XYZ file of C-alpha atoms in Angstrom:
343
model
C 29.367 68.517 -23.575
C 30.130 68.613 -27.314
C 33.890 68.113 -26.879
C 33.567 65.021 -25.326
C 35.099 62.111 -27.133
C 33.737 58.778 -27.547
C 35.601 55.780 -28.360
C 34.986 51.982 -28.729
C 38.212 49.410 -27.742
C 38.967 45.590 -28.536
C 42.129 43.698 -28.836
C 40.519 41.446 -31.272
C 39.421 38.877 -29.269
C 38.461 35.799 -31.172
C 34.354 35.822 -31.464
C 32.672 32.936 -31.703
C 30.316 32.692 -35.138
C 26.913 32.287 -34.624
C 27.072 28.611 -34.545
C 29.197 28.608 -31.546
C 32.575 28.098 -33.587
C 35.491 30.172 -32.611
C 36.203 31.723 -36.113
C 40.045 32.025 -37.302
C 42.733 34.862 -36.352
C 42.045 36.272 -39.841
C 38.481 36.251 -39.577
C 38.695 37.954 -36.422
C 40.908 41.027 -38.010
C 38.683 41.140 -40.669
C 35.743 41.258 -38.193
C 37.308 43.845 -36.413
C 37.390 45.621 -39.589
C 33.510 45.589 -39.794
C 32.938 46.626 -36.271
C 34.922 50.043 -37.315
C 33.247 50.872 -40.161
C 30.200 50.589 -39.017
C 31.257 52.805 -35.655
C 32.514 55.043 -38.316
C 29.337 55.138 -39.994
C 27.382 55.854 -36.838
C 30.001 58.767 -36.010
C 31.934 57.260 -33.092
C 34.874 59.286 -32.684
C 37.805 56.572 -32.519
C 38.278 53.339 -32.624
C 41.267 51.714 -30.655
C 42.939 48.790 -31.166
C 45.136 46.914 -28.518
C 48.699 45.205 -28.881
C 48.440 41.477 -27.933
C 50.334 38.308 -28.498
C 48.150 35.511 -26.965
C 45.838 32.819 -29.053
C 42.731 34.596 -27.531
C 43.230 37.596 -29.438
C 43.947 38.410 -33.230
C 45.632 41.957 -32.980
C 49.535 41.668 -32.553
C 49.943 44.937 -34.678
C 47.554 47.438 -34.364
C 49.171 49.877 -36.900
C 48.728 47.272 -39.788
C 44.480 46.710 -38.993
C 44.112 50.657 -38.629
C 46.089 51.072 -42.105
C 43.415 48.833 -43.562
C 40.433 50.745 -41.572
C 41.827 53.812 -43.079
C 41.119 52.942 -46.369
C 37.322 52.015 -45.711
C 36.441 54.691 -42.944
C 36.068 58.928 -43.762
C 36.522 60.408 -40.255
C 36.678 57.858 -37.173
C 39.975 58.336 -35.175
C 42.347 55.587 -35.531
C 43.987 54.437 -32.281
C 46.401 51.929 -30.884
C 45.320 50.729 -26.769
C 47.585 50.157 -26.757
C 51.370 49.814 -28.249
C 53.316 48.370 -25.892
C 57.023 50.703 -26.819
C 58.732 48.900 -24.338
C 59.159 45.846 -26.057
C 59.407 47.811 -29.479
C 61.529 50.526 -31.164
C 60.426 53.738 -31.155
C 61.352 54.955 -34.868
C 59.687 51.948 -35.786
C 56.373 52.872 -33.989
C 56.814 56.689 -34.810
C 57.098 55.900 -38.630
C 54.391 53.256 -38.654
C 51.862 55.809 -37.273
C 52.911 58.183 -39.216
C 52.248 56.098 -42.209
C 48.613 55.480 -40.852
C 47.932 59.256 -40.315
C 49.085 59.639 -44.146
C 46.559 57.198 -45.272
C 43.791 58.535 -43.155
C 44.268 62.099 -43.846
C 45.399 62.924 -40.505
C 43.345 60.757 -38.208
C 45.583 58.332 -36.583
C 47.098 58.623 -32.822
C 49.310 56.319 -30.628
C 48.581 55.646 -27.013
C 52.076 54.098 -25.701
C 52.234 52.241 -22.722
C 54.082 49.824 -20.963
C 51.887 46.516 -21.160
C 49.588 44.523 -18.704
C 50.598 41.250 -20.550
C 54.723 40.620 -20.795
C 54.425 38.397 -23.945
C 56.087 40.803 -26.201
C 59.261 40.826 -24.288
C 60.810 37.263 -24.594
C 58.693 36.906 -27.947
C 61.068 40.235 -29.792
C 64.166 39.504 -27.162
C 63.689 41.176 -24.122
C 64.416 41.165 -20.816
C 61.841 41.542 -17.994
C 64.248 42.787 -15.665
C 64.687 45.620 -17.757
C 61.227 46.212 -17.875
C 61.445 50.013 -16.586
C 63.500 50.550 -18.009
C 62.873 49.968 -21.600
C 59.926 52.289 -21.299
C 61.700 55.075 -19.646
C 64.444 55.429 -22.338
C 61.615 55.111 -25.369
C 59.497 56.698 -24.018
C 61.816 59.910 -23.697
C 63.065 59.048 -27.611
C 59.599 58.985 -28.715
C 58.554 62.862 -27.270
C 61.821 63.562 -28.941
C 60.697 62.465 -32.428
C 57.316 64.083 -31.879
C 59.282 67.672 -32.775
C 59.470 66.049 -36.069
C 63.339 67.804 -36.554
C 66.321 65.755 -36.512
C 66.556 63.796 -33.059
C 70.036 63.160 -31.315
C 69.650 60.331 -27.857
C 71.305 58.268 -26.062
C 70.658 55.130 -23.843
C 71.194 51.676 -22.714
C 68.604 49.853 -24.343
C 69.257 50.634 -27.993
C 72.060 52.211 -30.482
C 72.330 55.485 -29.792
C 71.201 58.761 -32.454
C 73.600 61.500 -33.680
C 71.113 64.465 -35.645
C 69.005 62.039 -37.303
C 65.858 63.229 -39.163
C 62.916 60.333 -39.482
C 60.663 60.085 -42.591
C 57.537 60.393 -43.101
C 56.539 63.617 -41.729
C 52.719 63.943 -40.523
C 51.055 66.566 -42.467
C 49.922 68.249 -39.026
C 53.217 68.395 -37.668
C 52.381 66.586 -34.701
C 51.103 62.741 -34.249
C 48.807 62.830 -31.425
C 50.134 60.057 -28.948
C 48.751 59.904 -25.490
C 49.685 57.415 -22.209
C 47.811 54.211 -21.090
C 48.479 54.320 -17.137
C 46.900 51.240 -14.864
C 47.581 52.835 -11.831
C 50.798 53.865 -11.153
C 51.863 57.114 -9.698
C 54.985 57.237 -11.079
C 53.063 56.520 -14.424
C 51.275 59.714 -14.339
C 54.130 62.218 -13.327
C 56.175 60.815 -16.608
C 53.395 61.836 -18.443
C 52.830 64.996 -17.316
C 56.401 65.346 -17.606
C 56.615 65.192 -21.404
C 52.995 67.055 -21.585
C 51.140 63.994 -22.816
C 47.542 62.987 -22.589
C 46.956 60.770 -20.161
C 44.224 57.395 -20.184
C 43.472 55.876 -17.465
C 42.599 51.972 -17.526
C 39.979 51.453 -15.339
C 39.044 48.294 -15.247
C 37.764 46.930 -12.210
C 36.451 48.738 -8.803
C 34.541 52.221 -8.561
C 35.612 54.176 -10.883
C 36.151 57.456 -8.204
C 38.970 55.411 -7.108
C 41.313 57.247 -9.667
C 40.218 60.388 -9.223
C 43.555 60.911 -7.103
C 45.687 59.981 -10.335
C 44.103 62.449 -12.200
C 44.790 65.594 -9.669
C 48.183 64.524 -9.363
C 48.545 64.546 -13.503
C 47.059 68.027 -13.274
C 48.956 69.023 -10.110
C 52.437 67.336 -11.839
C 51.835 69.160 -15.248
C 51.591 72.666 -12.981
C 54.721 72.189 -11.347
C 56.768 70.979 -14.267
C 55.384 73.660 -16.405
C 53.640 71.188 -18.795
C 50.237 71.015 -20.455
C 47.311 69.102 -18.659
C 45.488 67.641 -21.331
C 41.468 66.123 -20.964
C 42.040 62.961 -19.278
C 40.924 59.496 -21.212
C 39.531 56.756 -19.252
C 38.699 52.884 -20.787
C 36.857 50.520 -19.478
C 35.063 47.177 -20.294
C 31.525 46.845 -20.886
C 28.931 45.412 -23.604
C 25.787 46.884 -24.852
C 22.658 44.434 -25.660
C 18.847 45.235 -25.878
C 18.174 44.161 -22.483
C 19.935 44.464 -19.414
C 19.842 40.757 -18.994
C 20.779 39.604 -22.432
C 23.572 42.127 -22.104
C 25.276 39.875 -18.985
C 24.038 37.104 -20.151
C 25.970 37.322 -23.919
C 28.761 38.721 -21.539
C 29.393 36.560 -18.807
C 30.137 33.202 -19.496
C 33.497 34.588 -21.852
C 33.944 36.909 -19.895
C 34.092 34.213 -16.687
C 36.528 31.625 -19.113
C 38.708 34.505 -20.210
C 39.073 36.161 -17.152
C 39.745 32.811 -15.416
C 42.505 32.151 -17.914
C 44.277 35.030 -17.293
C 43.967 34.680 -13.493
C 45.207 31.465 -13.179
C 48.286 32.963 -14.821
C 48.325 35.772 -12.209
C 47.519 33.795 -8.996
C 43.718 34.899 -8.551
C 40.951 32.709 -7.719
C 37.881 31.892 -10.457
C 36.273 34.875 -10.362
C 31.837 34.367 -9.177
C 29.033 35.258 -10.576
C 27.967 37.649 -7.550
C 31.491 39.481 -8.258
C 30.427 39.799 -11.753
C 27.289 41.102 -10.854
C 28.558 43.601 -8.645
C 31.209 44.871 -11.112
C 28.009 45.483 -12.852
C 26.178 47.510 -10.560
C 28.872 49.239 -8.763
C 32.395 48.740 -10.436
C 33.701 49.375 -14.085
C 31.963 47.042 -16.364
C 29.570 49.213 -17.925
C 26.975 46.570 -19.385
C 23.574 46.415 -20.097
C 20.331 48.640 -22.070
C 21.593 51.421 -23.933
C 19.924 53.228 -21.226
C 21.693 51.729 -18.372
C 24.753 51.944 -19.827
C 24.339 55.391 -21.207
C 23.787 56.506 -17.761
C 26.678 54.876 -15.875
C 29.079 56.113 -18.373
C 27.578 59.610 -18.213
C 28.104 59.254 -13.935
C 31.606 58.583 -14.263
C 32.511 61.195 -16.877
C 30.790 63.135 -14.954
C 32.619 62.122 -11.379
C 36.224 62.012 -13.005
C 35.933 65.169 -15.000
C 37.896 63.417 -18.011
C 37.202 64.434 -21.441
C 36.855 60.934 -23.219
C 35.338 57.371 -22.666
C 36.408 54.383 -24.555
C 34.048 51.450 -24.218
C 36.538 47.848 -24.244
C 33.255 46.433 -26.391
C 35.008 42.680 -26.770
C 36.091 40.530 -23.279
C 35.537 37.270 -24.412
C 34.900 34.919 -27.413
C 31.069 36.834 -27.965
C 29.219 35.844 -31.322
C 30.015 38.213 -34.249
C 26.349 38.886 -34.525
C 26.121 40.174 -31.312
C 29.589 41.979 -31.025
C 27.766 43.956 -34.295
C 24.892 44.833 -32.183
C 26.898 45.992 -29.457
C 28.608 48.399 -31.866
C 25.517 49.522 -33.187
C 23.546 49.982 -30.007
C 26.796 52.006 -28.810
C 27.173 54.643 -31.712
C 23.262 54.810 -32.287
C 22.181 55.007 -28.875
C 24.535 55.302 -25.881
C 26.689 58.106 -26.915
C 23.484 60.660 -27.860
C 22.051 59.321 -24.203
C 25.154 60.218 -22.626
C 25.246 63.392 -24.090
C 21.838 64.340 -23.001
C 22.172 63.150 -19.707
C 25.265 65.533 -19.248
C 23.388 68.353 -20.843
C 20.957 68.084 -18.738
């Protein structure tokens, strides 16, 4: 299981320092700046960084962090999780990337989606009623400026393009840019339909629940002729010594941001015995090296996909800890994984 990939996730989220004070935003990027060197130093393959605009978290453009990891890492993949395109233009993404991959010598890669948090859209002037939009048109003007030759499109969303070429080039030719689906089936067709990788976000419930999404992305790529990449999945989790300390460092930010965000969305406070089952049964892989190692390697192994990336920040957890996470993750978890797959 060599080709696997292995990939650690985080918005940013604002840790707490080990005092118990929240630190600032900057703090937090530049925190977030630490994590990745040291997954780059313990050979994690990519490190992805998600698009928000709320107070809990310090990433609002991933592009501009992963331009500064570039210049302190040697080979870790350097990954959006993602850009939200709908509420953004796509020359402007394609060119900021492509900037990245220059400074990195070839290691960056978008994954575009359409965003679980609508922020973005009133925030750079959008409408929510145009939410599908938006992605549908960019999404097909972004495959088009993958070619890297001059791009001509029209739409209803932005000004249109007549043969224009957009600079910089990558060196490769190519920028690798994959899809961040949630669960929609519609979702996966479109990106089988412009040949893209697919990731899943699975975050919450068994994990076997999406193995339908990703025989229709195979069966879809078929039929329209396309490639079927290796599927990506992501999903939260947190890696501590112990089992115990592991929930214990997790849950209670976990509980207040989760809670936050619910009472946005209409859900009820989320309990400790639905935590705990999440653990045991769902998609929060958290816990011993060991235990985590080995419910990663049963839903690799379950889905079939091709790459894991651990969401290793839900919550306000201490920077010290956060570090450990990281460390227990690229030192541990992955070579246990592996193993347990080769086995």
């Amino acid at each position: 299981m060599s080709d696997l990939v292995f990939g650690l996730d985080t918005f940013g989220d604002v840790p707490e320092d080990d005092s118990g004070k929240p630190v600032s935003h900057a703090a937090a990027i530049r925190q977030v700046v630490d994590e990745a060197v040291l997954a780059d130093d313990l050979g994690v393959d990519v490190i992805a960084l998600g698009e928000h605009h709320r107070p809990e978290y310090s990433v609002s453009t991933p592009e501009t962090v992963l331009a500064g990891i570039a210049t302190r890492t040697s080979r870790i993949r350097l990954s959006s999780g993602v850009t939200v395109l709908s509420s953004d233009d796509p020359v402007r993404v394609f060119q900021r990337f492509a900037t990245v991959d220059a400074l990195s010598n070839g290691r960056a890669e978008v994954i575009l989606g359409r965003g679980s948090f609508t922020e973005s859209f009133p925030l750079f002037g959008y409408d929510l009623a145009d939410y599908d939009v938006l992605f549908e048109e960019r999404i097909e003007l972004f495959a088009k400026l993958l070619d890297e030759q001059p791009v001509t499109w029209s739409g209803t969303t932005r000004a249109p393009l007549t043969d224009v070429d957009v600079f910089p080039k990558t060196e490769s030719g190519r920028l690798t840019t994959w899809v961040g689906v949630g669960g929609s089936p519609q979702s996966v067709v479109r990106t089988a339909r412009y040949g893209l990788p697919l990731m899943l976000a699975i975050i919450g419930g068994a994990p076997e629940r999406f193995a339908p999404y990703i025989d229709l992305y195979r069966r879809a790529a078929d039929q329209l002729g396309t490639t079927a990449h290796p599927v990506g999945m992501h999903s939260p989790g947190f890696v501590a010594d112990t089992d115990e300390e592991a929930k214990e460092l997790f849950w209670p930010y976990y509980r207040v941001m989760r809670d936050r965000i619910g009472a946005l969305r209409g859900w009820p406070p989320i309990r400790r015995q639905e935590f705990d089952s999440e653990v045991e049964h769902g998609s929060l892989y958290i816990g011993s090296p060991e235990t985590v190692a080995r419910r990663m390697a049963a839903a690799i192994k379950g889905l079939g996909v091709g790459r894991f990336d651990l969401i290793y920040t839900a919550g306000a957890q201490p920077v010290s800890a956060r570090m450990r996470a990281v460390e227990l993750y690229g030192s541990r978890v992955i070579p246990m994984v592996r193993d347990i797959l080769a086995s």
